[in-house]
PDB file of C-alpha atoms in Angstrom:
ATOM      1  CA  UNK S   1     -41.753 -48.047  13.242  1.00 42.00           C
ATOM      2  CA  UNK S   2     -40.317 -46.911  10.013  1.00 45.00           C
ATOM      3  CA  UNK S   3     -38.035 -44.744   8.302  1.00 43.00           C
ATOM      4  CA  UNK S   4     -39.952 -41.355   9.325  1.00 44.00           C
ATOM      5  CA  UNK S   5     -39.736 -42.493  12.956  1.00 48.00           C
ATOM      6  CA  UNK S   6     -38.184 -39.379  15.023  1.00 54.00           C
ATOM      7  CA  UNK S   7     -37.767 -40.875  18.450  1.00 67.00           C
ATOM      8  CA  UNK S   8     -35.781 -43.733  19.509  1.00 72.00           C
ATOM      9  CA  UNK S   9     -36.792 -46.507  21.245  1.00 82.00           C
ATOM     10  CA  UNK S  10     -34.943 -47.827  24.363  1.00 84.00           C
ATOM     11  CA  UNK S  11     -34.134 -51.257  22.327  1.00 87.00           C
ATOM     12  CA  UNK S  12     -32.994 -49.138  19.208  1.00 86.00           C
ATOM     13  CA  UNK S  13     -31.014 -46.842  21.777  1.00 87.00           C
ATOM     14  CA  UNK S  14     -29.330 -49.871  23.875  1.00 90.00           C
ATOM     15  CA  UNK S  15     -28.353 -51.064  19.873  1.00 89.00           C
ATOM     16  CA  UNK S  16     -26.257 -47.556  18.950  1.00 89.00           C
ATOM     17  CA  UNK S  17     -24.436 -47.711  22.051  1.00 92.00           C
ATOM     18  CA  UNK S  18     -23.809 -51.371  21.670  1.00 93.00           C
ATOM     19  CA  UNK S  19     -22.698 -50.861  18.233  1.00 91.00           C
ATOM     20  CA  UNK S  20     -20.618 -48.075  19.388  1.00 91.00           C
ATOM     21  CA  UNK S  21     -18.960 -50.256  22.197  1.00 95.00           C
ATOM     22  CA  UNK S  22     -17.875 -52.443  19.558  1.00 95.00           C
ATOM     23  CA  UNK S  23     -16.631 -50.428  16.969  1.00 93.00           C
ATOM     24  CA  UNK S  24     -14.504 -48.587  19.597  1.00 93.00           C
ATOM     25  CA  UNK S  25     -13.052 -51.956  21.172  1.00 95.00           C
ATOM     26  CA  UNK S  26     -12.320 -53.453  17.699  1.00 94.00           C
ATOM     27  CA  UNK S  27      -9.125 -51.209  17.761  1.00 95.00           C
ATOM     28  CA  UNK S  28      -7.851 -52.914  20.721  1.00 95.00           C
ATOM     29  CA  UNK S  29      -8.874 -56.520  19.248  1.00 96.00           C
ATOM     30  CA  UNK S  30      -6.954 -55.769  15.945  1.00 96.00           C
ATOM     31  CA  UNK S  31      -3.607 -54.765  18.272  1.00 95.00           C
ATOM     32  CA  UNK S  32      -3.987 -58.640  20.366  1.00 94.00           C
ATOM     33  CA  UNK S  33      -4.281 -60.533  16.936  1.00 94.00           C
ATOM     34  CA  UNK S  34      -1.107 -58.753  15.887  1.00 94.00           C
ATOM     35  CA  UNK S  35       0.708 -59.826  18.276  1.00 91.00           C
ATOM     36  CA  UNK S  36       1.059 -63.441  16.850  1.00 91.00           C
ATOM     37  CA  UNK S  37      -0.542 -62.703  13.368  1.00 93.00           C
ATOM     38  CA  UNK S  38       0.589 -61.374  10.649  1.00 94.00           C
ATOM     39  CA  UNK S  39      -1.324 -57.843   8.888  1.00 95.00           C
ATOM     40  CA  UNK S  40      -2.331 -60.637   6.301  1.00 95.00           C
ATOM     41  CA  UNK S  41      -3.207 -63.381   8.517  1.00 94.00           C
ATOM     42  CA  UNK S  42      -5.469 -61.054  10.815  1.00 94.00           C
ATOM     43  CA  UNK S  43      -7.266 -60.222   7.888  1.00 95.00           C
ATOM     44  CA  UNK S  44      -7.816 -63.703   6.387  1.00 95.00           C
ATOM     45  CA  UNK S  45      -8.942 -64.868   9.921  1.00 93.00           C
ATOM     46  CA  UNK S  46     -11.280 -61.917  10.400  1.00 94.00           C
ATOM     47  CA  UNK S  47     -13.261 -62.870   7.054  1.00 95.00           C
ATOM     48  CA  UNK S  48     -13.296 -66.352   7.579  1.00 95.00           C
ATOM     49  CA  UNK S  49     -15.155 -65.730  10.697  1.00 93.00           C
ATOM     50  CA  UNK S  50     -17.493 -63.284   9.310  1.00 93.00           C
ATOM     51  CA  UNK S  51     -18.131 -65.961   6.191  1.00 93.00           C
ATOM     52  CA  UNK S  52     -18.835 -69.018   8.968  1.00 89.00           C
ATOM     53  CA  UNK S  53     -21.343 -70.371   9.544  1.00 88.00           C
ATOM     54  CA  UNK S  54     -23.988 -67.481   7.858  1.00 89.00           C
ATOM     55  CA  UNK S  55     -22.541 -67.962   4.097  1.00 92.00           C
ATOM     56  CA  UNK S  56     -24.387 -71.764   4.827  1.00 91.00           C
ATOM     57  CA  UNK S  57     -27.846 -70.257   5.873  1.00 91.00           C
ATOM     58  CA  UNK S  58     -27.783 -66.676   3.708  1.00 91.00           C
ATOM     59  CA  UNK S  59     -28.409 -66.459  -0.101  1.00 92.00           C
ATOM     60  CA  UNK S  60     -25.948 -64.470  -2.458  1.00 92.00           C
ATOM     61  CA  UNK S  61     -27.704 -61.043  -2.810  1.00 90.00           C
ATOM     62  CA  UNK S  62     -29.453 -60.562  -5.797  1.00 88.00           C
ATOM     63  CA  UNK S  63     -27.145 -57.778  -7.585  1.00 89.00           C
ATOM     64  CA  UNK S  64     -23.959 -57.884 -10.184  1.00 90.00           C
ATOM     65  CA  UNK S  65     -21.285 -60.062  -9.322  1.00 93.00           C
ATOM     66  CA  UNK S  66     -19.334 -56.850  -9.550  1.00 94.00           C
ATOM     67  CA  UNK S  67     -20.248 -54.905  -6.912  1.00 93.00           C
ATOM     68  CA  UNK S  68     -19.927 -57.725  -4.334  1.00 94.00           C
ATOM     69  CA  UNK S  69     -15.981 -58.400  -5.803  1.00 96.00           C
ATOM     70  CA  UNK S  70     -15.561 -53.966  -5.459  1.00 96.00           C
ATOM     71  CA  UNK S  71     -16.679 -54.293  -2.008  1.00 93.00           C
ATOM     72  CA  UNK S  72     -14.806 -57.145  -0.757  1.00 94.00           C
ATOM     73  CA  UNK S  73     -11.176 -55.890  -2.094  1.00 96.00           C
ATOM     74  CA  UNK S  74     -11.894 -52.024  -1.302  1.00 95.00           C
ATOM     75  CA  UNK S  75     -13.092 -52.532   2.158  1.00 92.00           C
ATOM     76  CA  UNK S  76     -11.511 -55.802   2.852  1.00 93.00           C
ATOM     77  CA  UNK S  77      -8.138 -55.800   1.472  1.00 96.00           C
ATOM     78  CA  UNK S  78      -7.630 -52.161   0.936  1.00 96.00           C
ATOM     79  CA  UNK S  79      -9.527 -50.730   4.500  1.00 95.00           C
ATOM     80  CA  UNK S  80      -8.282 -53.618   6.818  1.00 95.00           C
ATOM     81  CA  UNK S  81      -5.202 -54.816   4.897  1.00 96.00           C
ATOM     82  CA  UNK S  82      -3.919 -51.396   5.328  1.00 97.00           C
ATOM     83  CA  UNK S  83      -5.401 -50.437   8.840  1.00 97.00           C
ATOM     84  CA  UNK S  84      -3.331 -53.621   9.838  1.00 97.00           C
ATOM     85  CA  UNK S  85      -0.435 -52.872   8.285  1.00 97.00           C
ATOM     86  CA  UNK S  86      -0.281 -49.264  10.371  1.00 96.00           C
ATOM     87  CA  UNK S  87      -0.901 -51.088  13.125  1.00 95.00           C
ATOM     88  CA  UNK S  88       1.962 -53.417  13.126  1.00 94.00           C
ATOM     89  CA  UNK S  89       4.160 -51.257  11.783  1.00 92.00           C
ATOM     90  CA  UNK S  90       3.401 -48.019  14.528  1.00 89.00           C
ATOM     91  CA  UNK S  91       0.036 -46.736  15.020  1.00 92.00           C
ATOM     92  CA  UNK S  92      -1.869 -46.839  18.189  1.00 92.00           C
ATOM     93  CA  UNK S  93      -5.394 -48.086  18.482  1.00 93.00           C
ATOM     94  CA  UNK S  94      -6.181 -44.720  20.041  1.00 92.00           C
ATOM     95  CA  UNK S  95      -5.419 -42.963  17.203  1.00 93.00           C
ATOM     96  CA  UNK S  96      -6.436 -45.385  14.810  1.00 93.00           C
ATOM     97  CA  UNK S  97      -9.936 -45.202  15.914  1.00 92.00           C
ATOM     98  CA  UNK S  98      -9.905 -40.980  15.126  1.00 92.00           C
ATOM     99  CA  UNK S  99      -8.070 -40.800  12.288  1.00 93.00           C
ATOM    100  CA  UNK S 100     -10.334 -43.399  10.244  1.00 92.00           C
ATOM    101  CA  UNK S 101     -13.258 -41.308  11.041  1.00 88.00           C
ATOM    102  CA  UNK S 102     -11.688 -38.762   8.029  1.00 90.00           C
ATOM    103  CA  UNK S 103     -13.419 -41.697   5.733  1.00 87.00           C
ATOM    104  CA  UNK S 104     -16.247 -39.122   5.532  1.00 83.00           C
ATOM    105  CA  UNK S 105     -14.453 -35.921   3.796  1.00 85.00           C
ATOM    106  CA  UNK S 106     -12.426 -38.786   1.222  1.00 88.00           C
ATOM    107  CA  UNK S 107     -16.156 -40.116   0.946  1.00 83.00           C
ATOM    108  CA  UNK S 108     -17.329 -36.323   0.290  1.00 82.00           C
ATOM    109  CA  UNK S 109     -14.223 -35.940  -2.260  1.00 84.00           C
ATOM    110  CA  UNK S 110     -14.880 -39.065  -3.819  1.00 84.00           C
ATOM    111  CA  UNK S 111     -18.891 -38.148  -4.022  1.00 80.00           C
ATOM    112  CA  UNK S 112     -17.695 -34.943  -5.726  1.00 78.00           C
ATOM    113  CA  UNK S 113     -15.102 -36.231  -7.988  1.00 78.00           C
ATOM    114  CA  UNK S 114     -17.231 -39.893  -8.933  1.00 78.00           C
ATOM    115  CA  UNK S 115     -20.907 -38.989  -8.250  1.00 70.00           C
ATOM    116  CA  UNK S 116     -21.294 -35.335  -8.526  1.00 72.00           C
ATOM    117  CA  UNK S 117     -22.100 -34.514  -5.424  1.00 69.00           C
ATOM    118  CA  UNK S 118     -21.870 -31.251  -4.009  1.00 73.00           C
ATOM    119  CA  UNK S 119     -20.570 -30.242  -0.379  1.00 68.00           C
ATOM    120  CA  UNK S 120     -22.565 -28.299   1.318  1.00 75.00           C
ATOM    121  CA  UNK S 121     -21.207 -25.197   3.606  1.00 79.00           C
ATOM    122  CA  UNK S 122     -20.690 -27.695   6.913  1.00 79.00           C
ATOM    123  CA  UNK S 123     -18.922 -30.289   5.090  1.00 78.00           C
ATOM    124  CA  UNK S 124     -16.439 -27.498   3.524  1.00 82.00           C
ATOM    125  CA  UNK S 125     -16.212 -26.162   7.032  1.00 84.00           C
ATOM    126  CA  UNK S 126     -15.636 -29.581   7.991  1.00 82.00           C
ATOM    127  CA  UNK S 127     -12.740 -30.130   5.795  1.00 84.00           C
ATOM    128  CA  UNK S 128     -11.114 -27.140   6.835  1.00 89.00           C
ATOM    129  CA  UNK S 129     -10.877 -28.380  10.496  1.00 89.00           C
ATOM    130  CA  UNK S 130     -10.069 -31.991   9.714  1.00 86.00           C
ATOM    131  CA  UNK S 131      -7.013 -30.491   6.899  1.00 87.00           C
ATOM    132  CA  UNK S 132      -5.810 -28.125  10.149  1.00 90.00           C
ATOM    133  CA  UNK S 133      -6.156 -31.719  12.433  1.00 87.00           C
ATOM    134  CA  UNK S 134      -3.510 -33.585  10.180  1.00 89.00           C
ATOM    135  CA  UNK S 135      -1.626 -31.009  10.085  1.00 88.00           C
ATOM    136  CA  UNK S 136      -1.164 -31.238  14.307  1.00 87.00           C
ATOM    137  CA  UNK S 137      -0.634 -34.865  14.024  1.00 85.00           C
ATOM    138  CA  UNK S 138       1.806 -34.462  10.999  1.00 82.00           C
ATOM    139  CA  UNK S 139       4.119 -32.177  13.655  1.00 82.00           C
ATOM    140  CA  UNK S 140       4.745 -35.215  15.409  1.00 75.00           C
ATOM    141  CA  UNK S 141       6.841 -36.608  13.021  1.00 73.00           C
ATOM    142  CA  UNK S 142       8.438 -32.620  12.231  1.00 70.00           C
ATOM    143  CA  UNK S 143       9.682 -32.366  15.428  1.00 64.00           C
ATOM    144  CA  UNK S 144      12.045 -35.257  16.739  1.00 58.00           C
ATOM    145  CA  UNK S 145      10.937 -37.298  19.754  1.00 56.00           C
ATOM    146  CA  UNK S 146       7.438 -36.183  19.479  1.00 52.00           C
ATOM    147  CA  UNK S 147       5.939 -39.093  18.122  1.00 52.00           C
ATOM    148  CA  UNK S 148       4.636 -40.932  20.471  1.00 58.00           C
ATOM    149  CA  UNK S 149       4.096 -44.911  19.555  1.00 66.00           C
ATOM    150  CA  UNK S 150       3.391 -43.949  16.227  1.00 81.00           C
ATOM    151  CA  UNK S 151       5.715 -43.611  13.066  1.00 87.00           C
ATOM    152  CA  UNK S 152       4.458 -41.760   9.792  1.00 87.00           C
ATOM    153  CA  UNK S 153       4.413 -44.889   7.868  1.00 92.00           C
ATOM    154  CA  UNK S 154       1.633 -46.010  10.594  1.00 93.00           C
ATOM    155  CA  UNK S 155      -0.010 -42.572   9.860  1.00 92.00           C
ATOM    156  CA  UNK S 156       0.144 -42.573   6.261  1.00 94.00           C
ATOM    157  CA  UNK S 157      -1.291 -46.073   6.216  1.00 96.00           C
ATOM    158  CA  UNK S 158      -4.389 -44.629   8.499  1.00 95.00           C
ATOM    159  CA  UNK S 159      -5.240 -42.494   6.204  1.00 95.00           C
ATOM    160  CA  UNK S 160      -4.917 -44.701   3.059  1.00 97.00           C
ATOM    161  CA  UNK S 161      -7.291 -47.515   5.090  1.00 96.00           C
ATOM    162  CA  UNK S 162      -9.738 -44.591   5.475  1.00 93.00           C
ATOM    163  CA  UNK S 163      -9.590 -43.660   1.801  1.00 94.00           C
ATOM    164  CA  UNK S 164     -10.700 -47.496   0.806  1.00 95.00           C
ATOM    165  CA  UNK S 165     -13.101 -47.342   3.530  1.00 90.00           C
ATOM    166  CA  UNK S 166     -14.369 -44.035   1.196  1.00 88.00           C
ATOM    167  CA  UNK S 167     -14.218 -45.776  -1.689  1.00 91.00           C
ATOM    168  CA  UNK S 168     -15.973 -48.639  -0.449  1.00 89.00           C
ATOM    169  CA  UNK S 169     -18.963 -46.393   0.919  1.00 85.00           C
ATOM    170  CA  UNK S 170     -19.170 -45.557  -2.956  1.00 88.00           C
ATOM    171  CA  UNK S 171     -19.408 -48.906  -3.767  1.00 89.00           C
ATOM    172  CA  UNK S 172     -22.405 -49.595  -2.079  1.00 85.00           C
ATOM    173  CA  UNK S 173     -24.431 -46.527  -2.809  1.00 82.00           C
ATOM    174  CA  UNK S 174     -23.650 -47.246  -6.231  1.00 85.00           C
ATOM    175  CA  UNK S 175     -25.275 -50.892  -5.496  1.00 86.00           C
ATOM    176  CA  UNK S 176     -28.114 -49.635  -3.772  1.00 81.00           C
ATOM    177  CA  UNK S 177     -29.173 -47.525  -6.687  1.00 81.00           C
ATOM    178  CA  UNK S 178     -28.560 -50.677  -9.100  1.00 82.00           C
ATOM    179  CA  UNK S 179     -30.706 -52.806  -6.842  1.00 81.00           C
ATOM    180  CA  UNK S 180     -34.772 -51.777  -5.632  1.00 77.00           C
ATOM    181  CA  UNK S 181     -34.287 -54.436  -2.556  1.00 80.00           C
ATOM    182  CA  UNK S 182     -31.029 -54.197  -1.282  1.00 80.00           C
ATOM    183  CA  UNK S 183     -30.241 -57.087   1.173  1.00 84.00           C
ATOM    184  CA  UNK S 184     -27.329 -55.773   3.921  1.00 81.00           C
ATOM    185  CA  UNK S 185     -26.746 -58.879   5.643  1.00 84.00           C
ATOM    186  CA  UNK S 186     -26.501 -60.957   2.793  1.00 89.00           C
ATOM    187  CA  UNK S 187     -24.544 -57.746   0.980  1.00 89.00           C
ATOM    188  CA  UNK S 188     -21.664 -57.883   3.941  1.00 88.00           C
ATOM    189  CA  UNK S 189     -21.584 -61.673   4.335  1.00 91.00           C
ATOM    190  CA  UNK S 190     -20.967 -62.657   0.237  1.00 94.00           C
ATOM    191  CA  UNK S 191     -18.865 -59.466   0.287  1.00 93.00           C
ATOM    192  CA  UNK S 192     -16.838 -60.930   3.577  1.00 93.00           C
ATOM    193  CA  UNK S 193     -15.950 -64.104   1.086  1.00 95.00           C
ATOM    194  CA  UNK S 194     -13.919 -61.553  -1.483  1.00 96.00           C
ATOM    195  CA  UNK S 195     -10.892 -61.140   0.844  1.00 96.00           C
ATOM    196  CA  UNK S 196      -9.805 -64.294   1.837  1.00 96.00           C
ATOM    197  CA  UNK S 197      -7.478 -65.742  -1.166  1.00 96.00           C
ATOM    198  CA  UNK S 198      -6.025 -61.977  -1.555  1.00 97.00           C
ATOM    199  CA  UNK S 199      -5.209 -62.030   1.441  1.00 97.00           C
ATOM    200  CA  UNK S 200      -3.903 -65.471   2.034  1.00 95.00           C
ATOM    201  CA  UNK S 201      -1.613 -64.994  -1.357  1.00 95.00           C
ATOM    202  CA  UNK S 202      -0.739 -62.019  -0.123  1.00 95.00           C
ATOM    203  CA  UNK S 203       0.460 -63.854   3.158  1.00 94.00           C
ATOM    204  CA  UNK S 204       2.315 -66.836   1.136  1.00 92.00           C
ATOM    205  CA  UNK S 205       3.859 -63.710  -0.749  1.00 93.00           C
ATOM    206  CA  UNK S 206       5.362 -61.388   1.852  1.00 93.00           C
ATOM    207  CA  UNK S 207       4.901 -62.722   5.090  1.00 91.00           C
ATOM    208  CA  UNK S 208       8.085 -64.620   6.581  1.00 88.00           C
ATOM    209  CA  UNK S 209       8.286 -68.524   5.593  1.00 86.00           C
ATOM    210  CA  UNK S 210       9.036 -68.971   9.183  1.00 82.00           C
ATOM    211  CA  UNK S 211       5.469 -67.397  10.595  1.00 81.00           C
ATOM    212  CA  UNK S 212       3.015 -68.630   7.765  1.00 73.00           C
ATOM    213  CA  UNK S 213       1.649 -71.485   9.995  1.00 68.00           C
ATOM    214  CA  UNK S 214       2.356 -69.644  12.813  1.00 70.00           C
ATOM    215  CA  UNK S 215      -1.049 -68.930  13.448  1.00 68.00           C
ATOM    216  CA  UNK S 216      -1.563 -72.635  14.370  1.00 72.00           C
ATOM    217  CA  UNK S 217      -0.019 -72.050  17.892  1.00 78.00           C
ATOM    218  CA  UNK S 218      -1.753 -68.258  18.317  1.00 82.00           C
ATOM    219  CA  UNK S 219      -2.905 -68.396  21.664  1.00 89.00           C
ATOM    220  CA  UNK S 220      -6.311 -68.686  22.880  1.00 90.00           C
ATOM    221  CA  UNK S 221      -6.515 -64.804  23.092  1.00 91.00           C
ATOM    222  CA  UNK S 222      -5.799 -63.676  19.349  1.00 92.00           C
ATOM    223  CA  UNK S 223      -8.516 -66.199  18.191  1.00 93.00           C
ATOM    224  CA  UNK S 224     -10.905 -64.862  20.602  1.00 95.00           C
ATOM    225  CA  UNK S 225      -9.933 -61.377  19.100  1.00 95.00           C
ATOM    226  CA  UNK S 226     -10.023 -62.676  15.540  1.00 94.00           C
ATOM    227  CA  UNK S 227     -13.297 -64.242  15.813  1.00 94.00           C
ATOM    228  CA  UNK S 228     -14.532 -60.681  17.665  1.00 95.00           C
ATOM    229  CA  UNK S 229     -13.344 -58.914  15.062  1.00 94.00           C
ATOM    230  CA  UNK S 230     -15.078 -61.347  12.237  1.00 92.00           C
ATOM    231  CA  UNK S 231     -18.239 -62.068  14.003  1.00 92.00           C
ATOM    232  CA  UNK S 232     -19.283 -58.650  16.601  1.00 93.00           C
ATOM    233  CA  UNK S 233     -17.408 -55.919  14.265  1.00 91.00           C
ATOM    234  CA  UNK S 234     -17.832 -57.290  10.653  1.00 86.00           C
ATOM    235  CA  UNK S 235     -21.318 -59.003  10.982  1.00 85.00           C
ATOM    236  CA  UNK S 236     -22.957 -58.053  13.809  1.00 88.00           C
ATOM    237  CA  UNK S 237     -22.127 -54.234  14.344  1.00 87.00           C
ATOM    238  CA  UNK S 238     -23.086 -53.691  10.187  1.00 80.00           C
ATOM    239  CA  UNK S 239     -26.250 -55.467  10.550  1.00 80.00           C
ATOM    240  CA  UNK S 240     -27.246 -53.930  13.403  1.00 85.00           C
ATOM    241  CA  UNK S 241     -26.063 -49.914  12.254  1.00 82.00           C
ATOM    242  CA  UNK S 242     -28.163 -50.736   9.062  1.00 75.00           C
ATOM    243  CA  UNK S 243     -31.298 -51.640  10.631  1.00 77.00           C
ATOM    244  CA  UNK S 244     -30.879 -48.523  12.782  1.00 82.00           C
ATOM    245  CA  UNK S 245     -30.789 -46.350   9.545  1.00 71.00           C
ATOM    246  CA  UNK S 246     -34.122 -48.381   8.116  1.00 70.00           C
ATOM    247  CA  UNK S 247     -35.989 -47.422  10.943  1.00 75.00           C
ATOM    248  CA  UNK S 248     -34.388 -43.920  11.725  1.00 73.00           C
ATOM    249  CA  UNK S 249     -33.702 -40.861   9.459  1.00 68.00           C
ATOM    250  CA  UNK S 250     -29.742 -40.909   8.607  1.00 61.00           C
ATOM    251  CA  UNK S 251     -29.378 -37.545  10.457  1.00 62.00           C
ATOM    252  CA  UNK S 252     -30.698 -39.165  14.112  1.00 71.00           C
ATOM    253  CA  UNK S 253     -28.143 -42.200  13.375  1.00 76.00           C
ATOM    254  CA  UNK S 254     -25.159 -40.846  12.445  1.00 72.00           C
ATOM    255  CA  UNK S 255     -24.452 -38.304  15.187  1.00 75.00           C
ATOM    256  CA  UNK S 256     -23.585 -41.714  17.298  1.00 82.00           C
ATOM    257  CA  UNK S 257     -20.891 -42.618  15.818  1.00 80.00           C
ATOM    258  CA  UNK S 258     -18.999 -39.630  17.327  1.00 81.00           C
ATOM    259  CA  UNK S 259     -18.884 -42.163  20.473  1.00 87.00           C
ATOM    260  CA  UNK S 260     -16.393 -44.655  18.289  1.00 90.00           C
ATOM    261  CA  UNK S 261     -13.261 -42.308  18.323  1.00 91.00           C
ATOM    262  CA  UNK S 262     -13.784 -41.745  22.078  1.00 91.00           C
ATOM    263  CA  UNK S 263     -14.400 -45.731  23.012  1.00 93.00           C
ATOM    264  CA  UNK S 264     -11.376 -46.220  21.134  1.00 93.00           C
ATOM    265  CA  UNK S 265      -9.209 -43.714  22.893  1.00 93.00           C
ATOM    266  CA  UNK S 266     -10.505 -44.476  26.513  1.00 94.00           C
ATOM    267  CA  UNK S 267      -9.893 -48.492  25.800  1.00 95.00           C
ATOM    268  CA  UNK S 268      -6.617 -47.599  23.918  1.00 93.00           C
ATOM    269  CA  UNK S 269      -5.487 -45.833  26.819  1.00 93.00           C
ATOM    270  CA  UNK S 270      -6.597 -47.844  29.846  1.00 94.00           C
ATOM    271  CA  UNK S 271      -6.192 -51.561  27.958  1.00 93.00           C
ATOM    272  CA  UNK S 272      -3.384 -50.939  26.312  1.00 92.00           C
ATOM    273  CA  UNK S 273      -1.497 -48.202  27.602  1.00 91.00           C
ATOM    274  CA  UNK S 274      -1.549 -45.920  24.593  1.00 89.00           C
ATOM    275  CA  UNK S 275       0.234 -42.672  25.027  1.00 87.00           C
ATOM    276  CA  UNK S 276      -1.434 -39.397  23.401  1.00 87.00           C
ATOM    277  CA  UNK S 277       0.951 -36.416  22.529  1.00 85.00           C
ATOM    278  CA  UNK S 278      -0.201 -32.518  23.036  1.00 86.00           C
ATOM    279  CA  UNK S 279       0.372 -32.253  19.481  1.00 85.00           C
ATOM    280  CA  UNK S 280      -2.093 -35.120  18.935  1.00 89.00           C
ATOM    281  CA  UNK S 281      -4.573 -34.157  21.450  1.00 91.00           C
ATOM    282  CA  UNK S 282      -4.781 -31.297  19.230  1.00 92.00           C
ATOM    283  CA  UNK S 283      -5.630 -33.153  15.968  1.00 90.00           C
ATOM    284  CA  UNK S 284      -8.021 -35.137  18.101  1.00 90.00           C
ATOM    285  CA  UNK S 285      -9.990 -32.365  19.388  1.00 92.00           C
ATOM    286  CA  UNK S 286      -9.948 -30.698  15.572  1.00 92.00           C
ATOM    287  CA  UNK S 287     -11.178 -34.178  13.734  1.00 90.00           C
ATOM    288  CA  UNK S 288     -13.985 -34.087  16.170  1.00 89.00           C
ATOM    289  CA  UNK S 289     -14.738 -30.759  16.293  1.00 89.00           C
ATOM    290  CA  UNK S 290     -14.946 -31.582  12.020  1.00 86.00           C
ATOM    291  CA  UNK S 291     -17.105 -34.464  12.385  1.00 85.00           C
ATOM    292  CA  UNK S 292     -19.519 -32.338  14.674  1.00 85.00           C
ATOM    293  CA  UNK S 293     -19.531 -29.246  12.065  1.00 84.00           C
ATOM    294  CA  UNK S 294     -19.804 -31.702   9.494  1.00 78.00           C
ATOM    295  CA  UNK S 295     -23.493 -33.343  11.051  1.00 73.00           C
ATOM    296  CA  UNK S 296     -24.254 -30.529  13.040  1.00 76.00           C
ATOM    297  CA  UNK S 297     -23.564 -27.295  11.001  1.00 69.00           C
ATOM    298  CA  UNK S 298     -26.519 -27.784   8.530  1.00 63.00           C
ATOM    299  CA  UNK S 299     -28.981 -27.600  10.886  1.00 63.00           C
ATOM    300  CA  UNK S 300     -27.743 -24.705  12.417  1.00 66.00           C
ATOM    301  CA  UNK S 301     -26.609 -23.023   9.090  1.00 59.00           C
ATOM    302  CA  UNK S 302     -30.127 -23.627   8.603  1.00 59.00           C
ATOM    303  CA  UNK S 303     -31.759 -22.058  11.466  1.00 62.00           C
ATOM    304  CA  UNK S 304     -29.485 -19.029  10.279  1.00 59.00           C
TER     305      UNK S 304
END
């Protein structure tokens, strides 16, 4: 099967869904290592378990050095280093897991701005309804008592993990073009070794003197969730995704990541007893609604 295929096979089907099932959990992962780990600390642990043992058995990928270091701080440090930070400091998995979906209008903006790219007539309707869903979830923090679990430092830092998660998608298309054979797994695991002395310097920086070996008496369940995080959602959910898009046009893949936001609310919810406000239902339903105009409206623009 190749690239041109147009039909998916049950094994390629079973792999979406499973890669969907653990992008959506991941959330709830990320909330259990914080529990006992520092923002920084999760986020040295989750890259030295996506580094070990495969950085012993893979081969640096045959690119510039610099595009491997761009990678490794913009989705490493900047995506998870902040997505942990609104975490800890009030943002619920549930709404996590939506809100960092908007990494595909900063990836349009950043297309436009960086790469020339222009947006076609879904993504600008796209944009529309994903500007009018921040707005609902900015009322929570207009109106007093609204808020739910979440705080607008927890929301700002959302959205500021989805804009490195943008940048980072630049990052690699701008390494794809630079390189004929582009090598994902080895691409994600010599990236994976980038974040690690950030973010343990960041940890001996700001982090409490009193919790910096902390970690050393986590409990059996955050290192279960770190190494989930490290090995299923860094390693194993990329590698997988990717070989879906070598075999399948991007257009039959993409469409099933819509199931991500709604894994991560239902487990949110029923794991962890996340609480969703009208006002946020709202800016739910209207990301969504922006993600399905955004890989849905061309084809039916088209048709038009």
């Amino acid at each position: 099967m190749n690239s041109s295929s147009t039909s998916f096979s049950t094994r390629d089907l079973v792999s979406a869904l499973f890669v969907v099932l653990i992008w959506g959990t991941n959330f709830v992962a990320m909330k259990v290592g914080l529990r006992d780990l520092t923002p920084f600390q999760m986020g040295a642990g989750r890259y030295v378990f996506a580094v070990l043992p495969l950085i012993l058995f893979v081969r640096p990928p045959k690119l510039p050095v610099k595009w491997v270091v761009l990678y490794g701080l913009f989705q490493g440090v900047g995506q998870f280093g902040l997505l942990f930070l609104s975490l800890r400091i009030g943002m619920s998995a549930s709404l996590a897991s939506v809100i960092l979906q908007t990494q595909v209008f900063f990836t349009a903006f950043f297309g436009f701005a960086l790469l020339h790219e222009r947006a076609s007539r879904a993504l600008q309707a796209g944009l529309l309804l994903a500007a009018a869903g921040l707005v609902c979830f900015g009322m929570n923090y207009v109106q007093p008592g609204h808020a739910g679990a979440t705080t607008a430092g927890g929301f700002a830092l959302c959205l500021a993990a989805a804009a490195m998660w943008a940048a980072s998608n630049i990052v690699v298309r701008r390494a794809q073009q630079a390189t004929p054979q582009f090598d994902v797994v080895s691409f994600m695991v010599w990236c994976s070794l980038v974040p690690i002395v950030p973010f343990v310097g960041l940890s001996l920086a700001f982090d409490d003197p009193a919790t910096r070996w902390h970690w050393t008496a986590a409990p059996f369940s955050t290192w279960i969730a770190v190494a989930y995080l490290g090995w299923m959602a860094t390693i194993l959910g990329y590698a997988m995704w990717t070989r879906l898009l070598k075999r399948h046009p991007v257009n039959r893949v993409a469409p099933f990541s819509l199931g991500v936001p709604v894994v991560g609310i239902s487990t949110g919810m029923i794991v962890l007893g996340d609480v969703i406000t009208s006002w946020q239902w709202a800016g739910i339903t209207l990301i969504v609604a922006s993600l399905v105009c955004t890989m849905f409206g061309g084809r039916w623009l088209d048709r038009r």
